[in-house]
PDB file of C-alpha atoms in Angstrom:
ATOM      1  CA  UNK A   1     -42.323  75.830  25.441  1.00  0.00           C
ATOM      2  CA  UNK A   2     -41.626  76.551  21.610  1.00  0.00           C
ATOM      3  CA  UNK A   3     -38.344  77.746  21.946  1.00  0.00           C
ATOM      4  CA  UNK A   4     -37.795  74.585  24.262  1.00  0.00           C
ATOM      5  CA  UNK A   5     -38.909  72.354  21.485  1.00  0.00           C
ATOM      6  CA  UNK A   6     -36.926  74.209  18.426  1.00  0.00           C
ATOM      7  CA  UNK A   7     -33.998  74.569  21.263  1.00  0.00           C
ATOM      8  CA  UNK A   8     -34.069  70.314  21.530  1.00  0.00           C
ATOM      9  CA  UNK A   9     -34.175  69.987  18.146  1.00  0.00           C
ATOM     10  CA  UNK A  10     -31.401  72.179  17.073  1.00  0.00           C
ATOM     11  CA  UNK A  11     -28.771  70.444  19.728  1.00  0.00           C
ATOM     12  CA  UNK A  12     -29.974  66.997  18.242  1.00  0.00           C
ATOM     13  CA  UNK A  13     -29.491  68.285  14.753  1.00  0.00           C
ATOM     14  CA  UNK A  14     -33.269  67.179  14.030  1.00  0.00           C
ATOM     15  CA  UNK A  15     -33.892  68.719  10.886  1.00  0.00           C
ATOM     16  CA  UNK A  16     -37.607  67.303  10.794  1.00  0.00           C
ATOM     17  CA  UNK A  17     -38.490  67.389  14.662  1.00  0.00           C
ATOM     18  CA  UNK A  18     -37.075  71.676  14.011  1.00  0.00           C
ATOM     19  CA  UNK A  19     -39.114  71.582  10.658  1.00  0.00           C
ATOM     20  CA  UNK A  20     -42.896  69.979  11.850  1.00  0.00           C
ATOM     21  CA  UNK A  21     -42.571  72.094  15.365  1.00  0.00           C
ATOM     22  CA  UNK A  22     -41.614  75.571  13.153  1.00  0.00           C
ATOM     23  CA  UNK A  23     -44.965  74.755  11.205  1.00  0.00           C
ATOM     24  CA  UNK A  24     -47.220  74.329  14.026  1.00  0.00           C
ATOM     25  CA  UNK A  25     -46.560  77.705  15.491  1.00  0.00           C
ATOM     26  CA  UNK A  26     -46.353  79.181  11.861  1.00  0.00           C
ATOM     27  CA  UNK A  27     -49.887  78.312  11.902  1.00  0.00           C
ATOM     28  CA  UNK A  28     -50.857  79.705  14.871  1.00  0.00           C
ATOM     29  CA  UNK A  29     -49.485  82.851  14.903  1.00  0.00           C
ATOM     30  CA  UNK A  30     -48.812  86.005  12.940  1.00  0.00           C
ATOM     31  CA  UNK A  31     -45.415  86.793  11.696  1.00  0.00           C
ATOM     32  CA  UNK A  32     -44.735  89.612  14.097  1.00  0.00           C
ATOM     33  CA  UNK A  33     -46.121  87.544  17.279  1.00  0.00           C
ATOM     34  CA  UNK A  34     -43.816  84.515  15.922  1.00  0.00           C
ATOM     35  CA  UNK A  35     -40.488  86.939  15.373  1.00  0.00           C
ATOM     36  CA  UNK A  36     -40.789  89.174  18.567  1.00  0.00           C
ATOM     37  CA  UNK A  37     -41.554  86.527  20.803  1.00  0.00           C
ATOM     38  CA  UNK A  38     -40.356  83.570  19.493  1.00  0.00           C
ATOM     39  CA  UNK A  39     -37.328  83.793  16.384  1.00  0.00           C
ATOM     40  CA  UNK A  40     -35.673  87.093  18.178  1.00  0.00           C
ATOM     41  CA  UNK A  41     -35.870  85.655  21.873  1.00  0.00           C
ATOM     42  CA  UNK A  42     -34.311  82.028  20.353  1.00  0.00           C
ATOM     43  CA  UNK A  43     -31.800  83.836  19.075  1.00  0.00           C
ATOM     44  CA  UNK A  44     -30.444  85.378  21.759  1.00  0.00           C
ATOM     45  CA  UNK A  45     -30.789  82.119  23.767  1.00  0.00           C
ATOM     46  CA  UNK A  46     -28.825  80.366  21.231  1.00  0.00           C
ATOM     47  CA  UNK A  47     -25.972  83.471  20.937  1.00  0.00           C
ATOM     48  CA  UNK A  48     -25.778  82.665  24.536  1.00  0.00           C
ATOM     49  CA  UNK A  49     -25.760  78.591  24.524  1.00  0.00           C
ATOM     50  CA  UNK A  50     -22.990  78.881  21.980  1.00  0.00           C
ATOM     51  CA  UNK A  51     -20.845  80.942  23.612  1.00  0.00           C
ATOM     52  CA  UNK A  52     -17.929  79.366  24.241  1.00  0.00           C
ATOM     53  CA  UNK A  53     -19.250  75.828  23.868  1.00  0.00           C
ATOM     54  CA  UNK A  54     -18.192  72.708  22.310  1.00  0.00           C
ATOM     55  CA  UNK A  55     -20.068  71.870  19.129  1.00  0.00           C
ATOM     56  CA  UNK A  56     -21.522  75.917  18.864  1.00  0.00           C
ATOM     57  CA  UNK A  57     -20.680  76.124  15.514  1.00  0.00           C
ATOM     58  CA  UNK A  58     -21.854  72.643  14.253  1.00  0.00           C
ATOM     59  CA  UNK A  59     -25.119  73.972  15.708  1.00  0.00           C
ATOM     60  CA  UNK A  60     -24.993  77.203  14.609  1.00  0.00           C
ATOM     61  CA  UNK A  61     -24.532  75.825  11.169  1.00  0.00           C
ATOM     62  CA  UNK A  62     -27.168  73.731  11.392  1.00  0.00           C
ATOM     63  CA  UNK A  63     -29.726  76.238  12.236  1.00  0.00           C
ATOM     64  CA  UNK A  64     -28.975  79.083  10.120  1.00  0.00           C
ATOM     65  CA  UNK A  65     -28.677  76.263   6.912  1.00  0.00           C
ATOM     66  CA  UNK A  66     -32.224  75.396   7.896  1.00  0.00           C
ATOM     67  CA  UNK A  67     -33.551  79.262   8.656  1.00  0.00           C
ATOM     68  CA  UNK A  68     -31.919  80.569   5.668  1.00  0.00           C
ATOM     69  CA  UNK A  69     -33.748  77.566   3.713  1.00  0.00           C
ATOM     70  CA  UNK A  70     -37.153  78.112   5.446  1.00  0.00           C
ATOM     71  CA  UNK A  71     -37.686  81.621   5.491  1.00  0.00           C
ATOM     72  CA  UNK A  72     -36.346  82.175   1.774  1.00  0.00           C
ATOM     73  CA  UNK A  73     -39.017  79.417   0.770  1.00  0.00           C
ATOM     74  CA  UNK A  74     -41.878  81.245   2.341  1.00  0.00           C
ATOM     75  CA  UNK A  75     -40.594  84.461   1.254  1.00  0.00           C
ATOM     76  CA  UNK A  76     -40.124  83.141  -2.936  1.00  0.00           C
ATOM     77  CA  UNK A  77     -43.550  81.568  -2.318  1.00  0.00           C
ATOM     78  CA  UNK A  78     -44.738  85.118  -1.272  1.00  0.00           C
ATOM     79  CA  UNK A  79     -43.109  87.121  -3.840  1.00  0.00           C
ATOM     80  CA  UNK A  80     -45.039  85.085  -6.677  1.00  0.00           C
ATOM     81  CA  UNK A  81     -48.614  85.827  -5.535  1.00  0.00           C
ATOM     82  CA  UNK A  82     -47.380  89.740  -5.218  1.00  0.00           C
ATOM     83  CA  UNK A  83     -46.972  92.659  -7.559  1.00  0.00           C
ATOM     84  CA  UNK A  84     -45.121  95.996  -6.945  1.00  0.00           C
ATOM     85  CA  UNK A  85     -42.177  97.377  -6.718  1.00  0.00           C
ATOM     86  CA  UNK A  86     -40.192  95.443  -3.758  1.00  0.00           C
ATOM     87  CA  UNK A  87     -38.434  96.081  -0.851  1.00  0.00           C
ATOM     88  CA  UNK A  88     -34.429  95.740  -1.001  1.00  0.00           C
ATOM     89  CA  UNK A  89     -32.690  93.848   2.187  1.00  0.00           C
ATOM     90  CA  UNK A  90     -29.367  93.751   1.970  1.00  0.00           C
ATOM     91  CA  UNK A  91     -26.419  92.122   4.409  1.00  0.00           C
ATOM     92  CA  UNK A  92     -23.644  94.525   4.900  1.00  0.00           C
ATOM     93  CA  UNK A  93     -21.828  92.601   7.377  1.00  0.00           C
ATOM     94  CA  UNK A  94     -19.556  90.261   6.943  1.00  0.00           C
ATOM     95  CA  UNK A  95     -21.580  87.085   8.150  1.00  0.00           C
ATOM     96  CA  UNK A  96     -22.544  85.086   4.871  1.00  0.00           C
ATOM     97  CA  UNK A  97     -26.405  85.451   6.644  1.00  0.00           C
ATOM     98  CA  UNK A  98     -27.370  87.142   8.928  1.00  0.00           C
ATOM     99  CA  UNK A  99     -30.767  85.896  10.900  1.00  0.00           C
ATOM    100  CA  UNK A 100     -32.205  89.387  11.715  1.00  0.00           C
ATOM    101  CA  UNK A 101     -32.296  90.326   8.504  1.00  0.00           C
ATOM    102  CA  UNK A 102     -34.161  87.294   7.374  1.00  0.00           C
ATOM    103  CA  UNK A 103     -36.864  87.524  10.108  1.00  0.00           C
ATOM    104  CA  UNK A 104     -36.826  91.675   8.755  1.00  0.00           C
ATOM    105  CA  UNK A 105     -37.896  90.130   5.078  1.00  0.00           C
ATOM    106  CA  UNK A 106     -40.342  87.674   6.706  1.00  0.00           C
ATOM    107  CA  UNK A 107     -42.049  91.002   8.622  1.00  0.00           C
ATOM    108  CA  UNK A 108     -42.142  93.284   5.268  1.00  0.00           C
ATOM    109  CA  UNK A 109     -43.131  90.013   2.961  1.00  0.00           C
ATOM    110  CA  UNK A 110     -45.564  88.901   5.503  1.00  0.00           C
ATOM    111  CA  UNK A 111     -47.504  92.670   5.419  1.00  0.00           C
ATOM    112  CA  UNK A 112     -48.359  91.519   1.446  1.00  0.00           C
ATOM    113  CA  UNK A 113     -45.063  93.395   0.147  1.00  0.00           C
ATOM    114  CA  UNK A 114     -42.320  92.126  -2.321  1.00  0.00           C
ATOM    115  CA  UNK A 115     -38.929  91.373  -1.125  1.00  0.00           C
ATOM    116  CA  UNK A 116     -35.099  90.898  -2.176  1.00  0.00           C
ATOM    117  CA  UNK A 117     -32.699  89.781  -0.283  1.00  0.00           C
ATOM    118  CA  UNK A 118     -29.179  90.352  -1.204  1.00  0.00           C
ATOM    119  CA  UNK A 119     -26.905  88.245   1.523  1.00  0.00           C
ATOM    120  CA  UNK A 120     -23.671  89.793   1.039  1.00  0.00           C
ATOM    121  CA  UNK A 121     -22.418  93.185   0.898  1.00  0.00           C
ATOM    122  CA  UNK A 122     -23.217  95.514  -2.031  1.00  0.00           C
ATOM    123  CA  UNK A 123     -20.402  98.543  -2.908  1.00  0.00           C
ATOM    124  CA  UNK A 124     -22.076 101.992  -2.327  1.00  0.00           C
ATOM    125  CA  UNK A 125     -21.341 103.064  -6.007  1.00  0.00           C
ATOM    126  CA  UNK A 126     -23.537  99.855  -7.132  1.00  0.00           C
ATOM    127  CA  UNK A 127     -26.589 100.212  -4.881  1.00  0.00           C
ATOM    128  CA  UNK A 128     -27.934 102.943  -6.658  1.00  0.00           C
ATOM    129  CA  UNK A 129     -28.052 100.810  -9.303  1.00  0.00           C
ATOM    130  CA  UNK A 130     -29.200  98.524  -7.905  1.00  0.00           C
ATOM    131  CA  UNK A 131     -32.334 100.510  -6.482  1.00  0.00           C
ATOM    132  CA  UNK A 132     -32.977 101.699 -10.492  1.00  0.00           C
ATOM    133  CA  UNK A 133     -32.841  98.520 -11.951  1.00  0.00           C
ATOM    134  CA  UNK A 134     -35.526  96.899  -9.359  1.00  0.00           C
ATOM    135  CA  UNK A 135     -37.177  99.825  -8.881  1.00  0.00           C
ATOM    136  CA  UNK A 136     -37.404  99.247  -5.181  1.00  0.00           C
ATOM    137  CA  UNK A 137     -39.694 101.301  -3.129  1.00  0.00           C
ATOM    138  CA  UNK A 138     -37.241 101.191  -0.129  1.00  0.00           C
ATOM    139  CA  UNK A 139     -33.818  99.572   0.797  1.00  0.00           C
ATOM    140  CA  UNK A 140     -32.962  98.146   4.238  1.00  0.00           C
ATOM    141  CA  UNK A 141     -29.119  98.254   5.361  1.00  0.00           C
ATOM    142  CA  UNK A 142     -28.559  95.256   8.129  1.00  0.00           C
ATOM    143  CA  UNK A 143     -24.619  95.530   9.759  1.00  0.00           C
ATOM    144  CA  UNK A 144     -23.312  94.252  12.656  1.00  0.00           C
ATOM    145  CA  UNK A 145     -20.294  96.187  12.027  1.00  0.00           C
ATOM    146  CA  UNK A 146     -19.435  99.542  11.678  1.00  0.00           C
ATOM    147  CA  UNK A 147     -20.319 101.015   8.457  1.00  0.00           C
ATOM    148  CA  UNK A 148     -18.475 103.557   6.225  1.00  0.00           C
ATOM    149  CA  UNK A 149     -20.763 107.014   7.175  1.00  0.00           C
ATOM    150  CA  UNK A 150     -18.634 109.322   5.234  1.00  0.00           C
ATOM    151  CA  UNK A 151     -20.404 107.417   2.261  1.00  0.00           C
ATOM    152  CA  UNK A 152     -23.862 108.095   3.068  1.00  0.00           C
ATOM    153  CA  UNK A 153     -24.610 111.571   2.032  1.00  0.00           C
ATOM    154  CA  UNK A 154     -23.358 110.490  -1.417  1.00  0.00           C
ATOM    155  CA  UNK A 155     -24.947 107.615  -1.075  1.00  0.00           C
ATOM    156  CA  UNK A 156     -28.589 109.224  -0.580  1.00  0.00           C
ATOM    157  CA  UNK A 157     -27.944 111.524  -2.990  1.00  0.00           C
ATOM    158  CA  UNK A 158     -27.940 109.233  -5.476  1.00  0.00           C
ATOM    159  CA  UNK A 159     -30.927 107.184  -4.587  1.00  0.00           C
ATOM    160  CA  UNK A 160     -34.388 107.293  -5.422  1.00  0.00           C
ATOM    161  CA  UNK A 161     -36.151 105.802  -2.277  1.00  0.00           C
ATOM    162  CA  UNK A 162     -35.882 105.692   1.417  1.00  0.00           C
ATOM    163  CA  UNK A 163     -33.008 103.979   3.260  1.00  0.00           C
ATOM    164  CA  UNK A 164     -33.157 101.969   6.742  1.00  0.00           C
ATOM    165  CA  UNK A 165     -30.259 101.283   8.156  1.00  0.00           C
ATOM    166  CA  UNK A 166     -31.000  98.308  10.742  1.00  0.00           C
ATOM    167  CA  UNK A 167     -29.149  95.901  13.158  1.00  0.00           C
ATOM    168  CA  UNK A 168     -25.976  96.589  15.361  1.00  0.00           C
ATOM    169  CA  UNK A 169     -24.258  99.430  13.654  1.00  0.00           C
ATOM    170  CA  UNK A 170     -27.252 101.694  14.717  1.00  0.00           C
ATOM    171  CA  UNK A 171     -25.566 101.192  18.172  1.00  0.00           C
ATOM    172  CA  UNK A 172     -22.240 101.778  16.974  1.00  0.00           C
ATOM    173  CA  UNK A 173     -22.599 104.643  14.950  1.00  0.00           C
ATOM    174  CA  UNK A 174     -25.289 106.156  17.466  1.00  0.00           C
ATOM    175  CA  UNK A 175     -24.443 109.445  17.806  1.00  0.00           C
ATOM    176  CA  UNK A 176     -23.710 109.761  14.169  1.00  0.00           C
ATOM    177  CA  UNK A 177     -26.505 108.469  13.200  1.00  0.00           C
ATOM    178  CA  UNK A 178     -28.844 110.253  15.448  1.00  0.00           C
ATOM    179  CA  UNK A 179     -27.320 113.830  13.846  1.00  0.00           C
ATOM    180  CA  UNK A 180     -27.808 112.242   9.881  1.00  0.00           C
ATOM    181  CA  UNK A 181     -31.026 111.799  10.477  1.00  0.00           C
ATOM    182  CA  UNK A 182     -32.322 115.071  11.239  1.00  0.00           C
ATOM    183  CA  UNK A 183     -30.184 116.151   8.385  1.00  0.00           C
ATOM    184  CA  UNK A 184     -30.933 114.078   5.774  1.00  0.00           C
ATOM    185  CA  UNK A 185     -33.902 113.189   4.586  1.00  0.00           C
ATOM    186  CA  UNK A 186     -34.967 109.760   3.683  1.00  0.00           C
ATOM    187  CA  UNK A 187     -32.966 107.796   6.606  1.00  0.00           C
ATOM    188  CA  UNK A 188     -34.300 106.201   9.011  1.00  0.00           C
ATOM    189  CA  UNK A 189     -32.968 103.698  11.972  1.00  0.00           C
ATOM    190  CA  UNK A 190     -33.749 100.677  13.336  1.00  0.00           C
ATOM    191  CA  UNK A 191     -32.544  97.871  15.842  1.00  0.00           C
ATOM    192  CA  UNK A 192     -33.945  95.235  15.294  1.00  0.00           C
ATOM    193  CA  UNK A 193     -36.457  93.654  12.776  1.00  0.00           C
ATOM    194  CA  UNK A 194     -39.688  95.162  14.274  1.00  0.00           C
ATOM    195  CA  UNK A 195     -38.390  98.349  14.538  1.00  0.00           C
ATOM    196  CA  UNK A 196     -36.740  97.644  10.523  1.00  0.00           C
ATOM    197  CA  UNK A 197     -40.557  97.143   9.624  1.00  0.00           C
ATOM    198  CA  UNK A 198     -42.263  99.801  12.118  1.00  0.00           C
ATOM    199  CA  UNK A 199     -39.840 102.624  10.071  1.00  0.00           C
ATOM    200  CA  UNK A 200     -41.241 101.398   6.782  1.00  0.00           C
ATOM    201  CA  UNK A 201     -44.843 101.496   7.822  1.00  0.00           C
ATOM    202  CA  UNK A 202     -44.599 104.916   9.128  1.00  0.00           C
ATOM    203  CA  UNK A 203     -43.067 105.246   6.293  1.00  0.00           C
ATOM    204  CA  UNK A 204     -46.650 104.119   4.084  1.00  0.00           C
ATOM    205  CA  UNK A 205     -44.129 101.677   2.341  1.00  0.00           C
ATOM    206  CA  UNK A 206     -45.984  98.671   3.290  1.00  0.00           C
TER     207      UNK A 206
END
């Protein structure tokens, strides 16, 4: 019935029917319950709905604007009640945002943990920097792309905390992937967001 509602409301372009119907269940529910089954599933309603249809991207505009908006609100809000060192999220893809990765910082902010969220693509040489100069306690790669693996032993190397590498590229790169992480320590994978926030709990990063 939620995703019905937020569904409606994104195909009439109702910013403040999507806005008072996103509160109500952000009230009601957890931030996992309200990402794995409510944001995730919408999602992949919506990929489908827009497939191929007239107006998609209108919508798809529409939405993400919005998201992007909501989620970074909560998220700043968050961030200025919390101390620590935070965790980095960056986009690797080449989407200017990418939603999985926002519902990924609304999961680590929402377990009482700082956040950045860098939405475009960082060059390996810079993210150790990056890491150092925040002094982040983990980083999260999101791609829906393939990524540049010959990179990534360097890449490690020359960082001081653990990596996640998150979203479609985990498919991708699967069998890659599955052998670097039994041989290098400090990466771990993940699908989706959940998974992206189960690795840094089992990680004791959160």
């Amino acid at each position: 019935a939620w995703r019905e509602a937020l569904t409606l409301a994104i195909s009439e372009l109702s910013e403040r029917r999507l806005d008072d119907n996103f509160n109500q269940v952000m009230s009601l529910y957890p931030a996992q319950t309200l990402c794995e089954h409510l944001l995730m599933p919408l999602l992949n309603e919506l990929e489908q709905h827009w497939h191929g249809q007239f107006g998609a991207q209108l919508e798809r505009v529409f939405f993400e604007s919005w998201l992007r908006s909501k989620l970074g609100a909560r998220i700043y809000h968050n961030n200025r009640s919390l101390k620590g060192a935070p965790v980095l999220l960056i986009n690797q893809s080449d989407r200017p945002f990418e939603p999985h990765l926002w519902l990924t910082a609304l999961l680590v902010s929402s377990s009482h943990c700082p956040v950045e969220v860098f939405d475009a693509p960082v060059p390996s040489g810079e993210l150790a920097i990056a890491v150092e100069r925040l002094k982040a306690r983990a980083v999260v790669l999101y791609s829906s792309k393939p990524l540049n693996l010959l990179q990534l032993p360097k890449l490690l190397n020359a960082m001081t905390c653990p990596l996640v590498i998150a979203g479609p590229t985990v498919c991708i790169h699967h069998d890659e992937l599955a052998v670097s992480t039994t041989e290098i320590a400090g990466l771990s994978l993940a699908h989706d967001p959940i998974e992206a926030h189960q690795r840094l709990s089992q990680l004791h990063l959160l």
